[in-house]
Short mmCIF file of C-alpha atoms in Angstrom, two decimals:
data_model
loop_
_atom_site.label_atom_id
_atom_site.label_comp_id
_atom_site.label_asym_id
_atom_site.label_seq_id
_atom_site.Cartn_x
_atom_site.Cartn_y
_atom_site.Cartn_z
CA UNK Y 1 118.32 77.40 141.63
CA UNK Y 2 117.98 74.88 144.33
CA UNK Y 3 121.09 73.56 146.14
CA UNK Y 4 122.23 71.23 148.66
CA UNK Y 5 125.29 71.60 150.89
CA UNK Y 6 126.53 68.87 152.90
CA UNK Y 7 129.94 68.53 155.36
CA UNK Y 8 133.16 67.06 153.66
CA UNK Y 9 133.75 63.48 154.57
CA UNK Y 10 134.12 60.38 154.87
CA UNK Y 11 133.19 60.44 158.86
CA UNK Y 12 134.85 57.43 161.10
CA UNK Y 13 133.48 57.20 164.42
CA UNK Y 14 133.48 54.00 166.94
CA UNK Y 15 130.45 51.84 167.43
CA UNK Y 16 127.72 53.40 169.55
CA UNK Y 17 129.27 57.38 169.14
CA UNK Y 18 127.36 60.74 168.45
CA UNK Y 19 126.58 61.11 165.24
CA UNK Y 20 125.87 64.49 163.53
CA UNK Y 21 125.63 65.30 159.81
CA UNK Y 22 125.35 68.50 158.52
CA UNK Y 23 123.10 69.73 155.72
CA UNK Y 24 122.22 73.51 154.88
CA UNK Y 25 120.05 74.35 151.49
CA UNK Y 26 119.42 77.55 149.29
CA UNK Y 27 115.91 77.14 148.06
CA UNK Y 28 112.51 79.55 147.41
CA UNK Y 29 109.66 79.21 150.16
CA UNK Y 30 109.37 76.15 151.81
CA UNK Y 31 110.77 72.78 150.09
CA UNK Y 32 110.54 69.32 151.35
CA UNK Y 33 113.73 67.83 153.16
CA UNK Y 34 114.76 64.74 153.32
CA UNK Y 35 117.75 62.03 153.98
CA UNK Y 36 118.27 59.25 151.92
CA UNK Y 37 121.12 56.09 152.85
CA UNK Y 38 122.78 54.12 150.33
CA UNK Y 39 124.21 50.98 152.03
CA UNK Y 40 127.09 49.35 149.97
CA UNK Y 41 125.74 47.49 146.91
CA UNK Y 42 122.48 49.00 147.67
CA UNK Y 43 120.04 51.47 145.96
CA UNK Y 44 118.95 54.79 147.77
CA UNK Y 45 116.34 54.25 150.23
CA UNK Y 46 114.27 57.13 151.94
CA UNK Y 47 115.79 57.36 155.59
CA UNK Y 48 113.25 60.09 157.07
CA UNK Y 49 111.56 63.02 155.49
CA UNK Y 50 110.36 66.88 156.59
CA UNK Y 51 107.86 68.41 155.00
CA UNK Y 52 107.79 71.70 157.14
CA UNK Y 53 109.59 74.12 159.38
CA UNK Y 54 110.14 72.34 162.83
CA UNK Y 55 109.18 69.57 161.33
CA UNK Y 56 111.20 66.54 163.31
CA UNK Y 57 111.84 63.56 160.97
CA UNK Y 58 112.92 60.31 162.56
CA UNK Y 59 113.54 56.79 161.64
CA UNK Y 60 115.85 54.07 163.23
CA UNK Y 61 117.17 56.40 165.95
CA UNK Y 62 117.72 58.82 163.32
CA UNK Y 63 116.41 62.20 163.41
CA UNK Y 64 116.66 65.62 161.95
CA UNK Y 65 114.51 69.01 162.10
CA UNK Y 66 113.76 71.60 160.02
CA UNK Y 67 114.83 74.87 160.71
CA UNK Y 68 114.08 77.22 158.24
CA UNK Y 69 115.68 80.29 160.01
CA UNK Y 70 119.00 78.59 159.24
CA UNK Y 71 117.94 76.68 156.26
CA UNK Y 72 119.56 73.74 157.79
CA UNK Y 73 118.59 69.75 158.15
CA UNK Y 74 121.18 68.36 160.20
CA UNK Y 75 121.22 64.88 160.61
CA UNK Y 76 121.90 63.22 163.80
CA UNK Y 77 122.05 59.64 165.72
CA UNK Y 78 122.62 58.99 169.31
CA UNK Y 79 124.49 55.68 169.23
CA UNK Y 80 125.76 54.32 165.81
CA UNK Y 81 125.99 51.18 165.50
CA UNK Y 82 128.41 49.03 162.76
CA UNK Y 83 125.10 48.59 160.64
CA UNK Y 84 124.94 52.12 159.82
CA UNK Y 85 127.84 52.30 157.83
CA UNK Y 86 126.74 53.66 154.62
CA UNK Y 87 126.22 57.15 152.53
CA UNK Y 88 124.03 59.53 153.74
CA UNK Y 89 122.79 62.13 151.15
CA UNK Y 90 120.62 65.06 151.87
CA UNK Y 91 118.05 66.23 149.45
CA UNK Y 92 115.33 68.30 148.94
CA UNK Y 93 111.84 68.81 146.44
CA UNK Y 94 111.18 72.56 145.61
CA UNK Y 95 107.86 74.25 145.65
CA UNK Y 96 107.59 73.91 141.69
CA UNK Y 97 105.36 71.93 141.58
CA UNK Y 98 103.95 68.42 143.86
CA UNK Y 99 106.32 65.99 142.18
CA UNK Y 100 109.64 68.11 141.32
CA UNK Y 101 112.70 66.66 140.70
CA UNK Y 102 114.70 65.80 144.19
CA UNK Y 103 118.11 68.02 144.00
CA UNK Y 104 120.64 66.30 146.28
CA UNK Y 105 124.36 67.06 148.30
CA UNK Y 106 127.07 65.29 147.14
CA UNK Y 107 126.69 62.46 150.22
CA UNK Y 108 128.36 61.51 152.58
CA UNK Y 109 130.36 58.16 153.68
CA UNK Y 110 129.78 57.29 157.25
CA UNK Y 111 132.17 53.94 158.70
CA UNK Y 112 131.42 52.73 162.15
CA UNK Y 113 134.18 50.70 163.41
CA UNK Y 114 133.53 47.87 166.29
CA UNK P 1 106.22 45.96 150.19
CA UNK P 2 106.09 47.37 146.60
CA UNK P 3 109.31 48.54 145.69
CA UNK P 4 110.74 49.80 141.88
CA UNK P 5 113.01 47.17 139.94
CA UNK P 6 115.18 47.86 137.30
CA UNK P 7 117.18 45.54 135.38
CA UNK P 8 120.41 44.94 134.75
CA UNK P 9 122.13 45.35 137.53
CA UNK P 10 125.50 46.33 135.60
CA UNK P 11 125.81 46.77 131.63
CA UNK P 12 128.84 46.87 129.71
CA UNK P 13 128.87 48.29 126.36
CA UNK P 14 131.05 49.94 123.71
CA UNK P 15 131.25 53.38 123.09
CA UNK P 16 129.01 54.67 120.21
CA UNK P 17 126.52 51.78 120.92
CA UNK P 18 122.77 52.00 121.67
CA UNK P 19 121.45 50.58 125.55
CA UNK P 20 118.55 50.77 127.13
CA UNK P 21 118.08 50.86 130.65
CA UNK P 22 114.29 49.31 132.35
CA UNK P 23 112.88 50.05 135.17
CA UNK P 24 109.20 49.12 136.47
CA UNK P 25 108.05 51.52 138.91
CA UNK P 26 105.71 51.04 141.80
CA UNK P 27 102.39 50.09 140.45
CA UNK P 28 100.13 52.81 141.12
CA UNK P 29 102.68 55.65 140.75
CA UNK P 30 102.48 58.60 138.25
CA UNK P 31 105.33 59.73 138.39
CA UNK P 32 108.22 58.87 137.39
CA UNK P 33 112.32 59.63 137.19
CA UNK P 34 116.12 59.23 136.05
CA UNK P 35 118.96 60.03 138.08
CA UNK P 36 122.37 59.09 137.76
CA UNK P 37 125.60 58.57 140.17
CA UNK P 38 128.90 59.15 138.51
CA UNK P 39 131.32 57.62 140.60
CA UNK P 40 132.33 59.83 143.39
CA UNK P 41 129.74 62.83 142.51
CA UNK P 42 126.78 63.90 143.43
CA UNK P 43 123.22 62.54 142.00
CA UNK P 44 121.59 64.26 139.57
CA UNK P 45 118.00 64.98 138.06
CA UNK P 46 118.30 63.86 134.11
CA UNK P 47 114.69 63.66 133.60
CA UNK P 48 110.70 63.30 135.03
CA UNK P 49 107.91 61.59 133.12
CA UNK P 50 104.08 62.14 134.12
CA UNK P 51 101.22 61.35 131.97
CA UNK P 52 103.26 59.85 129.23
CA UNK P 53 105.20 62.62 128.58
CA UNK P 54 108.47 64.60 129.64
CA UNK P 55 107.93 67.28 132.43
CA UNK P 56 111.07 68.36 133.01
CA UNK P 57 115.04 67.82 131.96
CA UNK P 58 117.75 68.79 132.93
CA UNK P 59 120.93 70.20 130.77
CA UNK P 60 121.82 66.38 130.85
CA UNK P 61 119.29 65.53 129.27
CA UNK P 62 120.61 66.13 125.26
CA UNK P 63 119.64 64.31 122.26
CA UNK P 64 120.80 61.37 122.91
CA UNK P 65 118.84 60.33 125.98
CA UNK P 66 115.43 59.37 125.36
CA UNK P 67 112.73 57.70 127.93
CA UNK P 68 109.61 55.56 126.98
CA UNK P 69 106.70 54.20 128.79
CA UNK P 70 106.00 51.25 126.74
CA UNK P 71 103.55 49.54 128.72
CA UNK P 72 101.79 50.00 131.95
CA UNK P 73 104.12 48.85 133.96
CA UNK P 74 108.20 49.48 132.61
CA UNK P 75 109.84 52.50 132.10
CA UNK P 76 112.91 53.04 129.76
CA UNK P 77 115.67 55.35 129.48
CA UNK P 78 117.58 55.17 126.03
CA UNK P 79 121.03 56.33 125.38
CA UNK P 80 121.38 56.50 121.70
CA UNK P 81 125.12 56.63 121.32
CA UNK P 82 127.07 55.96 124.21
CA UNK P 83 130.14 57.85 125.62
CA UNK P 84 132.60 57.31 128.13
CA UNK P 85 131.80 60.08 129.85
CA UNK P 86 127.92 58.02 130.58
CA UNK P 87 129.47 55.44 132.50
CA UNK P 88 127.80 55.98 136.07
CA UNK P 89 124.90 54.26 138.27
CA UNK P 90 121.89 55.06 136.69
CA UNK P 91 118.56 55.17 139.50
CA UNK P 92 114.99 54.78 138.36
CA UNK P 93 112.31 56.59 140.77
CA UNK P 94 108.78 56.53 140.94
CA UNK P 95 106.38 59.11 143.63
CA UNK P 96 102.47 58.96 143.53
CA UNK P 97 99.77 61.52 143.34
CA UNK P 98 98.71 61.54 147.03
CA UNK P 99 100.34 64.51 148.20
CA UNK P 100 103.33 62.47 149.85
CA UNK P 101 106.73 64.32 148.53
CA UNK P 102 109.30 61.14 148.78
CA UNK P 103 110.46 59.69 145.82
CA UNK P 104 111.22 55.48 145.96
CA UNK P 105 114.48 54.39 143.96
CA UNK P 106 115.14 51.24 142.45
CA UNK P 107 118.82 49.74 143.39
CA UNK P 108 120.16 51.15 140.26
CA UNK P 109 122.25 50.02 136.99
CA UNK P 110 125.55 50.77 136.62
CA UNK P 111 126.73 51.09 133.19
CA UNK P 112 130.13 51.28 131.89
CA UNK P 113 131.33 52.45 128.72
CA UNK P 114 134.24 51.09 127.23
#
């Protein structure tokens, strides 16, 4: 079935640091990617989405491409800022059909310190 | 901008005991969803709803979990008999029938079973 792999965390990194989060999948033909934050106290919100390979997702500074040749959807940020610190979770919709379930990796905490 | 609700924030109840958990999704979605957070883990699929009925479940998903679209507007998931083992954030999602492949999440209920 469908799966989701994401690095180990939590990740601590100064204000205004490279960011990168790692995200690999195991899924049939061509799903759609995405990466969902969860601030604190906060439900999931949809941070940016690919629906394609080579597909480039952004949103907020945040971006991540689709590259099917190493089923990977790394997620990445030039310059954190304090305001980022949340969970990060990777997730994906198979091909079974237009509105299949969303499988997701286990998330990620991210802390930006001043 | 049209976002799903779901109410309560937080319920407390005894093991053995009946809750339900409510949830209006966006208003001209079809589709809807439960997830849930235990503490720590992952999120995972319990259950989609299209066209008033079930479309998929997962193993989760026993006998004891039941979902309901009442009206046009909420949608319900029921635990019959509550365990400890349910205590976790519960998320309520809704996607529509354009095409587009995100799901939107309410902020979520966390229950606790005592």
């Amino acid at each position: 079935g469908d799966s989701v792999t994401q690095m180990e965390g939590p990740v601590t990194l100064s204000e205004e640091a490279f960011l990168t989060i790692n995200c690999t999948y195991t899924a049939t033909g061509y799903p759609s990617l995405f990466w969902y934050v969860q601030y604190p106290g906060e439900g999931l919100q949809l941070l940016l989405k690919a629906t394609k390979a080579d597909d480039k997702g952004s949103n907020k500074g945040f971006e991540a491409t689709y590259r099917k040749e190493t089923t990977s959807f790394h997620l990445e940020k030039g310059s954190v800022q304090v305001s980022d610190s949340a969970v990060y979770f990777c997730a994906l919709r198979g091909v079974a059909g237009a509105n299949s379930k969303l499988t997701f990796g286990k998330g990620i905490t991210l802390s930006v310190r001043p | 901008e049209p976002e799903v609700t779901q109410t309560p924030s937080h319920q407390v109840t005894q093991m053995g005991q009946e809750v339900i958990l409510r949830c209006v999704p966006i208003s001209n979605h079809l589709y809807f969803y439960w997830y849930r957070q235990i503490l720590g883990q992952k999120v995972e699929f319990l259950v989609s709803f299209y066209n008033n009925e079930i479309s998929e479940k997962s193993e989760i998903f026993d006998d004891q979990f039941s979902v309901e679209r009442p009206d046009g507007s909420n949608f319900t998931l029921k635990i019959r008999s509550t365990k400890l083992e349910d205590s976790a954030m519960y998320f309520c999602a809704s996607s529509d029938q354009t095409g587009r492949p995100e799901a939107f999440f309410g902020q979520g209920t966390r229950l606790t079973v005592v």
